mmCIF file of C-alpha atoms in Angstrom:
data_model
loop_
_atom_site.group_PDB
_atom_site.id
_atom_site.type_symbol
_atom_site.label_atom_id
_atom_site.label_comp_id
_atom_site.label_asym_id
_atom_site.label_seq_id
_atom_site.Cartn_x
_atom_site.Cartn_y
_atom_site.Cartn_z
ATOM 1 C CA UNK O 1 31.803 -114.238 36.120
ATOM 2 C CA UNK O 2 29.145 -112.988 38.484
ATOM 3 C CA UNK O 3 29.663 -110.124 40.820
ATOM 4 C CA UNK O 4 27.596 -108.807 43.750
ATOM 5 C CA UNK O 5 28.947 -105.792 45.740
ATOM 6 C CA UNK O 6 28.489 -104.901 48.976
ATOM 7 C CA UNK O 7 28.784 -102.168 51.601
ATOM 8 C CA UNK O 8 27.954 -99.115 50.845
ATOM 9 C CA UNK O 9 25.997 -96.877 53.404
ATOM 10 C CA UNK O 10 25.602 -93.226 54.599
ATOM 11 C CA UNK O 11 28.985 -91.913 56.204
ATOM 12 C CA UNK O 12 29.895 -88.162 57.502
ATOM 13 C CA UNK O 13 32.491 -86.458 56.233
ATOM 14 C CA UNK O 14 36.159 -88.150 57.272
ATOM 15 C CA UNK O 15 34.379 -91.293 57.679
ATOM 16 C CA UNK O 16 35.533 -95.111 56.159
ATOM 17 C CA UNK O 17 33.994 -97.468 54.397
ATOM 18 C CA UNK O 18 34.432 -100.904 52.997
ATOM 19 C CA UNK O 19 33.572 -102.352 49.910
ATOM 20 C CA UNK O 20 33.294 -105.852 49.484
ATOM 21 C CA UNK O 21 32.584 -107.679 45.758
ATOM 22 C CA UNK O 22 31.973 -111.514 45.840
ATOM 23 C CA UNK O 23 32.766 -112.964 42.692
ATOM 24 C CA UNK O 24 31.184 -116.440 41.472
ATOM 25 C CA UNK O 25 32.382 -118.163 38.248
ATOM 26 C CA UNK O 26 35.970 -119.809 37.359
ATOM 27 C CA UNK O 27 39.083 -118.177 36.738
ATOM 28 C CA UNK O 28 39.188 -115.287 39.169
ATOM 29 C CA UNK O 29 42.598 -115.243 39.421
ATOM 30 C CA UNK O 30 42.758 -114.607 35.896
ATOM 31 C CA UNK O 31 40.767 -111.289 35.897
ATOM 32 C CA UNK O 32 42.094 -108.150 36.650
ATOM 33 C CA UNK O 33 39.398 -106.553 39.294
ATOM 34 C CA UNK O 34 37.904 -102.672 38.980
ATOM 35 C CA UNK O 35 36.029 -100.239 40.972
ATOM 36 C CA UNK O 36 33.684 -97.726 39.758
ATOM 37 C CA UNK O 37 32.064 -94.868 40.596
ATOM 38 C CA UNK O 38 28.622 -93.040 38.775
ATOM 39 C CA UNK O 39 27.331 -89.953 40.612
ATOM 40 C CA UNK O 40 23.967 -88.832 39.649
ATOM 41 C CA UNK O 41 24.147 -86.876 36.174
ATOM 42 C CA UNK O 42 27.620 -87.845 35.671
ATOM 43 C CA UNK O 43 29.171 -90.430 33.505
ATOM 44 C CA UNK O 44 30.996 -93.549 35.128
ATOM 45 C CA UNK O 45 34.603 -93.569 36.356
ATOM 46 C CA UNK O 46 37.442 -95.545 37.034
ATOM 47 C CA UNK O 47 37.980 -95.299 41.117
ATOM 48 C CA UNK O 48 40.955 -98.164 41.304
ATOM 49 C CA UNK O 49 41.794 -101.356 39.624
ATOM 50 C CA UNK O 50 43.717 -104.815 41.168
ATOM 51 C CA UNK O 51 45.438 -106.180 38.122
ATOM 52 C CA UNK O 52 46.431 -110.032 37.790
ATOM 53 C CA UNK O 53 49.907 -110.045 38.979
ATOM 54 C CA UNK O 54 49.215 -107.955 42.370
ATOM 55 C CA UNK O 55 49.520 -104.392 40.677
ATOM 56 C CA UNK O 56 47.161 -101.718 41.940
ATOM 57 C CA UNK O 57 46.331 -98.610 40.187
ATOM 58 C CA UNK O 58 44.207 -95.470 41.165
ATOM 59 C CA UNK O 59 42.657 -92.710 39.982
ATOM 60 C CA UNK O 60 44.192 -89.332 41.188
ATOM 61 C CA UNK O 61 41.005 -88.310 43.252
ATOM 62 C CA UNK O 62 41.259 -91.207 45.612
ATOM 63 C CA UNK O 63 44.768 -91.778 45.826
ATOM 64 C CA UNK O 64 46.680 -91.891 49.197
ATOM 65 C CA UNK O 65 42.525 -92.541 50.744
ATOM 66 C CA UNK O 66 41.333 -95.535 49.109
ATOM 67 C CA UNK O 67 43.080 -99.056 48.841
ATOM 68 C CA UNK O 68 41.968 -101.746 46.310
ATOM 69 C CA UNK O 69 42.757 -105.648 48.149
ATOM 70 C CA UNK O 70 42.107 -108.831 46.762
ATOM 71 C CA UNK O 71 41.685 -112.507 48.253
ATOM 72 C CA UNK O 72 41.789 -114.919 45.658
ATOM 73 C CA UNK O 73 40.458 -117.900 47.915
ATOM 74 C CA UNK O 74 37.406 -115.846 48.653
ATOM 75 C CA UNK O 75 37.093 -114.606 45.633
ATOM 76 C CA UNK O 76 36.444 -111.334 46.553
ATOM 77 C CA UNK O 77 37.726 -108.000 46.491
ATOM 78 C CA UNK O 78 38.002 -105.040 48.487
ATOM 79 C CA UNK O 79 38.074 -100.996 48.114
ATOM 80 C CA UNK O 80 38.886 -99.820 51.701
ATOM 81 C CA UNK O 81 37.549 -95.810 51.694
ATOM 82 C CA UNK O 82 39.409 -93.607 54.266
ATOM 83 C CA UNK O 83 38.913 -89.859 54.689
ATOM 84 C CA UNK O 84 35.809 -89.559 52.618
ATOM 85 C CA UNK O 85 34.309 -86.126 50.924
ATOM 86 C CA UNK O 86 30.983 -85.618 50.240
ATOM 87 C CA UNK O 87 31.975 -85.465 46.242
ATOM 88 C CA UNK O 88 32.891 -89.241 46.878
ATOM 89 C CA UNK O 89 29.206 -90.308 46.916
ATOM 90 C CA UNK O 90 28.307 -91.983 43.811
ATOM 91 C CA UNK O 91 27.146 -95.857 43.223
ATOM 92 C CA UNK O 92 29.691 -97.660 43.406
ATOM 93 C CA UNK O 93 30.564 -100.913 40.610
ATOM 94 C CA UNK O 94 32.747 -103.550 40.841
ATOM 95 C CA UNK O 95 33.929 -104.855 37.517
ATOM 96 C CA UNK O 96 36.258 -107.741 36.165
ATOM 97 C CA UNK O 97 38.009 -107.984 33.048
ATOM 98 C CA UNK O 98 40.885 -110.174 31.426
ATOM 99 C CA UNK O 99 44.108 -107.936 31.354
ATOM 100 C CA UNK O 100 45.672 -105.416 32.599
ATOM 101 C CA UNK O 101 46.016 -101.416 32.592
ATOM 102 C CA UNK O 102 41.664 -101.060 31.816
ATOM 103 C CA UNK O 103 40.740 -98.284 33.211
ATOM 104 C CA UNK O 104 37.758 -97.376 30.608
ATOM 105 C CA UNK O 105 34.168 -98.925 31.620
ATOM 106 C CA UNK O 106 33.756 -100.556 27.948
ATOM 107 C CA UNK O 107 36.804 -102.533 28.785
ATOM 108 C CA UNK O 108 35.709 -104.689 31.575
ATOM 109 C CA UNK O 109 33.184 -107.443 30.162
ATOM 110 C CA UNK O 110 31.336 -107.980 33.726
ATOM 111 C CA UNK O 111 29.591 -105.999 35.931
ATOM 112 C CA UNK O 112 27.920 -106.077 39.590
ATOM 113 C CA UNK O 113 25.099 -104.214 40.550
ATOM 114 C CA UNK O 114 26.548 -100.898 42.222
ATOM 115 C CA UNK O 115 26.204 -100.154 46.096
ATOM 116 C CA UNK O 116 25.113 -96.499 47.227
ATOM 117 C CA UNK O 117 28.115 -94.597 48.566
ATOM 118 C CA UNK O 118 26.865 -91.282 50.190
ATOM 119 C CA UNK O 119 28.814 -88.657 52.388
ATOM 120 C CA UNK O 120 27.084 -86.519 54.458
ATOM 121 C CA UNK O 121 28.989 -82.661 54.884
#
């Protein structure tokens, strides 16, 4: 599985943003889809995950302002930013594992590149 995210950009304070992550590769379906998050001099961490089966799972920082989607026919999915703070900028990963409830980076097998988040106070 290939992945290439998408989206990120300079936002103020309250602002949205979408994320988009293109998958190529079989079996999409099959793999339970993660977002990530690694601000400078911090380690990497779970935002929100889209398990096979339609689950969705977040951390406590962004719940209630960010939303996890996928589209299986596009083979893509989606984190959907609302109300964004200035301690959400980070680089943002999309990630794709088989199974469910991986929330740990060493757990998901494939990785895309990471797209700048940053929130402007």
């Amino acid at each position: 599985v290939q992945l290439q995210a998408s989206g990120g950009g300079l936002v103020q304070t309250g602002g949205s943003l979408r994320l988009s992550c293109a998958a190529s590769g079989r079996a999409f379906s099959s793999h339970s889809m993660g977002w990530f998050r690694q601000a400078p001099g911090k380690e990497r961490e779970f935002v929100a995950a889209s398990w096979t089966g339609g689950n969705t799972y977040y951390a406590d920082s962004v719940k209630g302002r960010f939303t996890i989607s996928r589209d299986n026919a596009k083979n893509t999915v989606y984190l959907q930013m609302n109300s964004l703070k200035p301690e959400d900028t980070a680089v943002y990963y999309c990630a794709a594992t088989r199974g469910i409830w991986r929330t740990r980076p060493h757990e998901y097998a494939y990785w895309g590149q990471g797209t700048l988040v940053t929130v402007s106070s």
